[in-house]
Structures are given as structure tokens and as C-alpha cells.
Amino acid sequence: MAAVFAVPAAFAPLDVVVDLTTIGTLAVMAVVNLAVMVLRRRAPSCRAPSGCRSSR
């Protein structure tokens, strides 16, 4: 699976690879944040793992 991303990255200019990495990281963080907000609405009684503090 890594070869699917490694081969095009080897031939692309570095600034393009960096931009795509940054955009991908931002997209993943946005999805995670949205998922947390949805989960807090749908299952407010769901407990956080030990060591995590809830804001409630």
C-alpha cells in the first residue's frame, strides 16, 4: 500500500508533496473533530478513556 503513495511522491516536486501532505493532515483532523462532535451529540453518556478529562 505504501508504494501507491511512495512512487508518485518520488517523482513529484517537493513543494507539491508538502502541500498534499498538509492538506491531507488538515482534512483528517477536520473529520476527527466532526466525528467527536457527532459522537458527543449521539452518545453523551459515552465515557472517555481513563486519563482523559471530560469538559462536563
CSV table of C-alpha atoms in Angstrom, one decimal, residues 40 53-56:
chain,number,residue,atom,x,y,z
A,40,ARG,CA,-20.9,13.7,21.8
A,53,ARG,CA,-10.8,14.6,31.3
A,54,SER,CA,-14.3,15.5,30.2
A,55,SER,CA,-15.4,19.1,29.9
A,56,ARG,CA,-18.7,18.2,31.7
